[in-house]
Amino acid sequence: SVPWACGFADLLFGSAHALFFIASPTLEPCSGYHHEFDQESDQTLLYILLMTTLEQLEQLFRKYDPSGNGTISEDLLRKVLTSLDPSFSKDELDEVCNCVAKKGNLIPYSDFISTVASWAPPCVKAFYFDSFQPGFTIDIAKIHFHKDWISHPNTSSPGLSGPGAKGFVELVTVGLKKTIPDFKWNTEECLHIQCYEGDKYIHVGTATGKPVAGFLGVDPPTGRSFHIMAIDVHWVVDDKLRESWHVEEWDAAVKQLMDKSSAAGIPPLHEGQILRAKEGQQTYPGRHISPADCPACLKALYFDSLQPGFTFEMAKKYFHEDWLSHPAVPKPGTNRPGAKGYIGYIAGTYGKTVPDVTWKTEALFEIPCVEGMKYAHMGSVTGKPVASFQGVNPPTGKYFHMMAIDIHWVVDGLIKESWHVEEWDSVAKQLADKTQLTAQQLEQLQTKFDKNNDQVLSLEEFTGLLTEASKLLGLPVPSTAQIQKIFSDLDKDKSNSVSFQELNAAQALLQTEIQAAAPQALTAQQLDQLQKKYDKNNDKKLTMEEFRDMVTEASQLLGVAVPTDLQMQSIFNDIDKDGSGVIEFAEFDAAQAELQKRIQAAGKGTLTDRQFDELRKKYDVDKDQKLKPAEFSGLLYEASELLGTVAPRRAQLQSIFKEIDKDNSGEISFAELEASLAQLQKQALFGIPRLHMGQALNARAGQPKIISSCPLCIKAFYFFFNAAHQAGRGLTAAQLDQLRVKHDTDKNLSLSPQEFESLVTEASQMQGTPVPSDTQIEAIFKELDKDNSGEISFKEFDAAQAELQKRIQTAEPKPLTAQQLDELQKRHDKDNNQQLSLLEFTALVADASQLLGTAVPSELQIRMIFNSIDKNNSGDISFAEFDAAQANLQKLAKPGLTLEMAQLIVHDDWNSHPNSIEPGKSGPGAQGFFNMITSLFNKTVPDFAWKTEEVFHISCLEGDKFVHIGSATGKPVAGFKGVEPPTGKSFHIMAIDVHWVVDGRIKESWHVEDWDAAIKQLTDKSGPAGIPPLHGGQLLRAKEGQQTHPGRHVSAAACPRCVQALYVDSLQPSFTAEIAKKYFHDDWISHPNQASSGSNGPGANGFVKVASEYAKTIADFTWKTEALFEIPCIAGMKYLHIGSATGKPVAPFLGVNPATGKSFHMIAIDIHWVVDGKIVESWHVEEWESVAKQLASKTSPAGIPPLHDGQDLNAQAGEMKTDKSREEAAAKIQAIQRGKATREGQKFAIPKKGAT
């Protein structure tokens, strides 16, 4: 019922022909976006869009624009409309053309196109405009906001999700509107990103206002206004805002509000620099892309430019020489800095001031423009300044962690213009020493309390300054006597006043005396008073909420920072000894001393000795009073969790470990740990703070499940080919020899039972498999001790290495008890909500693996397990769901591929084409998938590895299909594909697979691998050592022409003429080079290039030669299209063709010589990239290996053999079976839009996403 087109983005841009239903006769574009069309013409304009895509629409404008001036005149518009639908009436044409005439008769059609692309829905308009109007209530907000709307950062409750629709209303009505009554947003540009779920809108805007109350620490208000830029990203789902990411230039606002020299009124934005936000207008909806697809110029900006040695010459490769930055750095108000200025700024500012500054890409968007592309970059930044930075001087040795949103306009591979906003206001807060005021803060306080502007402070003015300074430091306000003493100490000339000069000269003394005035501990009486004060219902118990309020006041009295929510929860749990969920007064009284220590430590960013002792004991898994690297990593990770900082990176962990491990033993003894306690505290204290106080950024929310974001089941499918052999794969002979020598402690060339037990324990840990039980170790020992001597000689050991590894790998860990799992569940439910988030569950699985003595599952495995337990898809695992899955959890969490894990990847009745396990039959199901990896590939090609080159997404009526282009490598160690014995050579081949995914698991797969090429590589005596190059060195280029939106099934009749020519016309004798040039680009590239291996090509002429060779050798060669898919791309379309081919060679073919008179029957999977009606590039894999077998078989029947031994191909699975519903939908929509059907009471259901 909102005035917008339901499903506008999904359906307009998600298929070749747009079909959507208008819920209201009018459209209301968000004000400020390019041109707004008049209400009376909206229906006709939208009907234009129903009939065509934006690309086709623009092509029509260009076709009928003989002047080539790129504008829409009335005459041009009439021609375009008539060409689209000759049945347009004169009245309808007049209606639209009159609208154009009102706009001045000339609208650039680039503007017309970009208007359509960037219209924002009413919820975005409500965010910036409606919410600041009188009468905006929670009921109105619920129309535009999801009730659990998430803001990043959440300024209402830092570190938590939210604040929801209600929180937004409070933020605006109670916060901004009262503090800044004239607050106003101005929309400069709005960019549209199409997502798999919903849409994202990037809003570039400016904000102005004059605070009438304290704002951003400027208190009292100065009567000045601010003018700043902001870039926000809004995720819209079901016409409501679900999540928002926003960065405003609040640091610039503070400077403007404090600037005494500024003119009255609203200051100019960026000191007068024109914002130019509409430059390079958007033409079509943008999309999520992976960081790997980031253009080289952006990689240079965020990474290369921060490295030593990045020069101006290098910069010119990535930046236009007149590159513009908004705001301009380092010269505000100018159109600068250009490539040269950028280098000076980076080298002079970041290189010297923050040498370890690091960018992390959180999300990246690509936006097509009239010229070039725009890239929106959501990133996080960390660093530790070593010099004065953001007003914090001297440097405090602390790190900062902030978010930034940038937009870069890239033309011809160079950055032409950039708009960027960073959270510099939060950086200053993070860097500031909480026990010290910055020079900037003191200056602001001086200015604020010097009422008569004489640069001298009276006792009254000084009292006000000291009172606020104490509050800023989180300290109690000193008593009157203490203030008078401090005043007297600073008043050096005894003038009964403190001059600014005296105050600045004694800054250190001032801060020391404020600190000294704070109490060091609370008395028992004070704690008793606090206890009673916050026991609201007088039940002599403190709930978590009451305890939090009490600790907050206690921290303020002690003059330390209030503990974080995580620290608060940890303190509460430690005092609540009986786990009742409340703290009885008796428990509180018994823990008073420890409580004070914990509050003090939390406020200072350290842990207590007791906390460290508990961590030390927890991670000493084998109780040997030493910590191995993995155990130490766990300790430091949890310490960081407790302190609310980011855990040190792997390189940092290694560095810290080596520094503490004084004797270089490879382990840290408890004594070494004690000696380094202060250093560890410093490491944790000065760690990188959590971004937005730990609130999950979730920047990729709603991203398309295409390109690099295929479903977990697809990732797992290929992951376990690569990784199954790694977990428990076994140790090399050299490793076992080293272990044998190491554990033969008495050097008698044999192993006693004790020595053997320690060897088996270490071998298991090295493999990531569970340590066998004592009984199992004893049984293995007896089996290896052939002469029953009571020891295993080195000779016996060497002879039984294979059996030993097998026994170690098959050892079953003792399962965790229900009680242990229950304890883990409660321990990791950090927020006590009876649910486990993915982060909490990951930590739980890591702890469980330690208890089991097994390797921690990969991140992918944990995510798979998490999703399988989360039955209601809530994004959290409830305790009930966890309890129901306990038995299966332990099976799933084993290292390597298990049958249980296989059942999460593929359906139990998974159908593979061809079925290599049982040819001719459906299957082989999850069991067959498990057997194929563990029994075939894991043993025959132990180093087999897949590399994903590209993934395409096809939307189906039921489920989705994903097309995987990959390359595979490996060196067989046993007979493989008829090559026996193994030759010691490796292979490198391409494969194209299509997987049909239903309910999160693979239901059916069609796959073709270039095994024919693998056989040639394995038997090539002249081939290179190591892995041979793919396709003789020809680059695969699988990401060329990237997918923009989900593809779809199309009928064979909808196949473009050029693709038809490839499969049909090219096999006819009359097919010539001249004909080929109509359908193939002159430089057509084939992968592989059959005409000239290793090079690009062979072009249109080369295709004719290849086709003629097939026609001569196989006169009856015939293709049959089994399924066809259309995939929208940045340029043109890609067509995925699953086809079967038959024929009877009449000459030598594939090494079968002479011809046997037999026929073949195979499938092939091909991808053709079509641009401007011609094939520009193709990727193809055929079952030539099976063809050679069919032609050489002496037992095969006459005639064409059955495909895949009779297994039904079923290539159309998941497709919409008929186009009837699509035709009905089109007819209804046209009737509604053209006024041929009544709107009153008419309901029309949109078909399921992906169906049309």
PDB file of N, CA and C in Angstrom, residues 7 180 198 207 233 333 362 365 421 437 492 559 695 722 729 797 831 835 887 997 1026 1140 1201 1224:
ATOM      1  N   GLY A   7       8.670  -4.798  -5.360  1.00  0.00           N
ATOM      2  CA  GLY A   7       9.662  -5.638  -6.034  1.00  0.00           C
ATOM      3  C   GLY A   7      10.373  -4.921  -7.168  1.00  0.00           C
ATOM      4  N   ILE A 180      19.281  20.366  18.366  1.00  0.00           N
ATOM      5  CA  ILE A 180      19.519  21.167  17.152  1.00  0.00           C
ATOM      6  C   ILE A 180      18.174  21.309  16.438  1.00  0.00           C
ATOM      7  N   GLY A 198      16.650  -7.894  -0.792  1.00  0.00           N
ATOM      8  CA  GLY A 198      16.464  -6.460  -0.669  1.00  0.00           C
ATOM      9  C   GLY A 198      17.416  -5.661  -1.540  1.00  0.00           C
ATOM     10  N   ALA A 207      24.785  17.894   6.137  1.00  0.00           N
ATOM     11  CA  ALA A 207      23.928  18.224   7.283  1.00  0.00           C
ATOM     12  C   ALA A 207      24.344  19.577   7.835  1.00  0.00           C
ATOM     13  N   VAL A 233      24.969   4.066   4.264  1.00  0.00           N
ATOM     14  CA  VAL A 233      24.517   2.918   3.469  1.00  0.00           C
ATOM     15  C   VAL A 233      23.310   2.326   4.181  1.00  0.00           C
ATOM     16  N   GLY A 333      39.270  23.222   0.945  1.00  0.00           N
ATOM     17  CA  GLY A 333      38.715  24.313   0.161  1.00  0.00           C
ATOM     18  C   GLY A 333      39.235  24.401  -1.254  1.00  0.00           C
ATOM     19  N   GLU A 362      35.624  -4.166   4.324  1.00  0.00           N
ATOM     20  CA  GLU A 362      34.483  -4.863   4.919  1.00  0.00           C
ATOM     21  C   GLU A 362      33.422  -5.183   3.866  1.00  0.00           C
ATOM     22  N   PHE A 365      31.276  -2.232  -3.337  1.00  0.00           N
ATOM     23  CA  PHE A 365      30.172  -2.164  -4.283  1.00  0.00           C
ATOM     24  C   PHE A 365      30.660  -1.548  -5.589  1.00  0.00           C
ATOM     25  N   VAL A 421      34.443   9.740   4.205  1.00  0.00           N
ATOM     26  CA  VAL A 421      34.165  10.194   5.567  1.00  0.00           C
ATOM     27  C   VAL A 421      34.689   9.125   6.527  1.00  0.00           C
ATOM     28  N   LEU A 437      43.933  14.319  30.441  1.00  0.00           N
ATOM     29  CA  LEU A 437      43.227  15.142  29.475  1.00  0.00           C
ATOM     30  C   LEU A 437      44.189  15.534  28.360  1.00  0.00           C
ATOM     31  N   LYS A 492      51.097  30.561  41.005  1.00  0.00           N
ATOM     32  CA  LYS A 492      52.499  30.784  41.356  1.00  0.00           C
ATOM     33  C   LYS A 492      52.774  32.229  41.767  1.00  0.00           C
ATOM     34  N   GLY A 559      36.907   6.408  40.508  1.00  0.00           N
ATOM     35  CA  GLY A 559      37.627   7.180  39.506  1.00  0.00           C
ATOM     36  C   GLY A 559      38.233   6.348  38.411  1.00  0.00           C
ATOM     37  N   GLN A 695      30.209  -4.289  18.499  1.00  0.00           N
ATOM     38  CA  GLN A 695      29.009  -4.519  17.687  1.00  0.00           C
ATOM     39  C   GLN A 695      29.432  -5.104  16.334  1.00  0.00           C
ATOM     40  N   ASN A 722      39.746 -30.850  -1.100  1.00  0.00           N
ATOM     41  CA  ASN A 722      41.057 -30.265  -0.813  1.00  0.00           C
ATOM     42  C   ASN A 722      41.552 -30.606   0.580  1.00  0.00           C
ATOM     43  N   ARG A 729      45.799 -37.030   7.956  1.00  0.00           N
ATOM     44  CA  ARG A 729      46.362 -37.580   6.727  1.00  0.00           C
ATOM     45  C   ARG A 729      47.517 -38.528   7.013  1.00  0.00           C
ATOM     46  N   PHE A 797      59.335 -51.030  14.828  1.00  0.00           N
ATOM     47  CA  PHE A 797      58.628 -49.768  14.627  1.00  0.00           C
ATOM     48  C   PHE A 797      58.570 -49.415  13.141  1.00  0.00           C
ATOM     49  N   ASP A 831      25.974 -13.395  26.862  1.00  0.00           N
ATOM     50  CA  ASP A 831      24.956 -12.416  27.223  1.00  0.00           C
ATOM     51  C   ASP A 831      23.774 -13.023  27.983  1.00  0.00           C
ATOM     52  N   GLN A 835      20.808 -18.442  24.380  1.00  0.00           N
ATOM     53  CA  GLN A 835      21.055 -18.711  22.964  1.00  0.00           C
ATOM     54  C   GLN A 835      22.545 -18.570  22.692  1.00  0.00           C
ATOM     55  N   ALA A 887      24.158 -35.245  20.462  1.00  0.00           N
ATOM     56  CA  ALA A 887      24.759 -36.499  19.980  1.00  0.00           C
ATOM     57  C   ALA A 887      25.384 -36.302  18.607  1.00  0.00           C
ATOM     58  N   VAL A 997      20.852 -26.638  -5.899  1.00  0.00           N
ATOM     59  CA  VAL A 997      20.800 -26.546  -4.444  1.00  0.00           C
ATOM     60  C   VAL A 997      19.356 -26.322  -3.997  1.00  0.00           C
ATOM     61  N   GLY A1026      56.595 -31.088 -11.693  1.00  0.00           N
ATOM     62  CA  GLY A1026      55.643 -30.273 -10.951  1.00  0.00           C
ATOM     63  C   GLY A1026      54.321 -30.151 -11.686  1.00  0.00           C
ATOM     64  N   SER A1140      24.229 -32.526 -25.171  1.00  0.00           N
ATOM     65  CA  SER A1140      24.742 -33.872 -25.446  1.00  0.00           C
ATOM     66  C   SER A1140      25.135 -33.927 -26.910  1.00  0.00           C
ATOM     67  N   PRO A1201      25.300 -45.290 -28.324  1.00  0.00           N
ATOM     68  CA  PRO A1201      25.167 -45.857 -26.970  1.00  0.00           C
ATOM     69  C   PRO A1201      24.328 -44.940 -26.088  1.00  0.00           C
ATOM     70  N   GLU A1224       0.762 -15.050 -18.615  1.00  0.00           N
ATOM     71  CA  GLU A1224      -0.405 -14.547 -17.890  1.00  0.00           C
ATOM     72  C   GLU A1224      -0.038 -13.307 -17.087  1.00  0.00           C
TER      73      GLU A1224
END
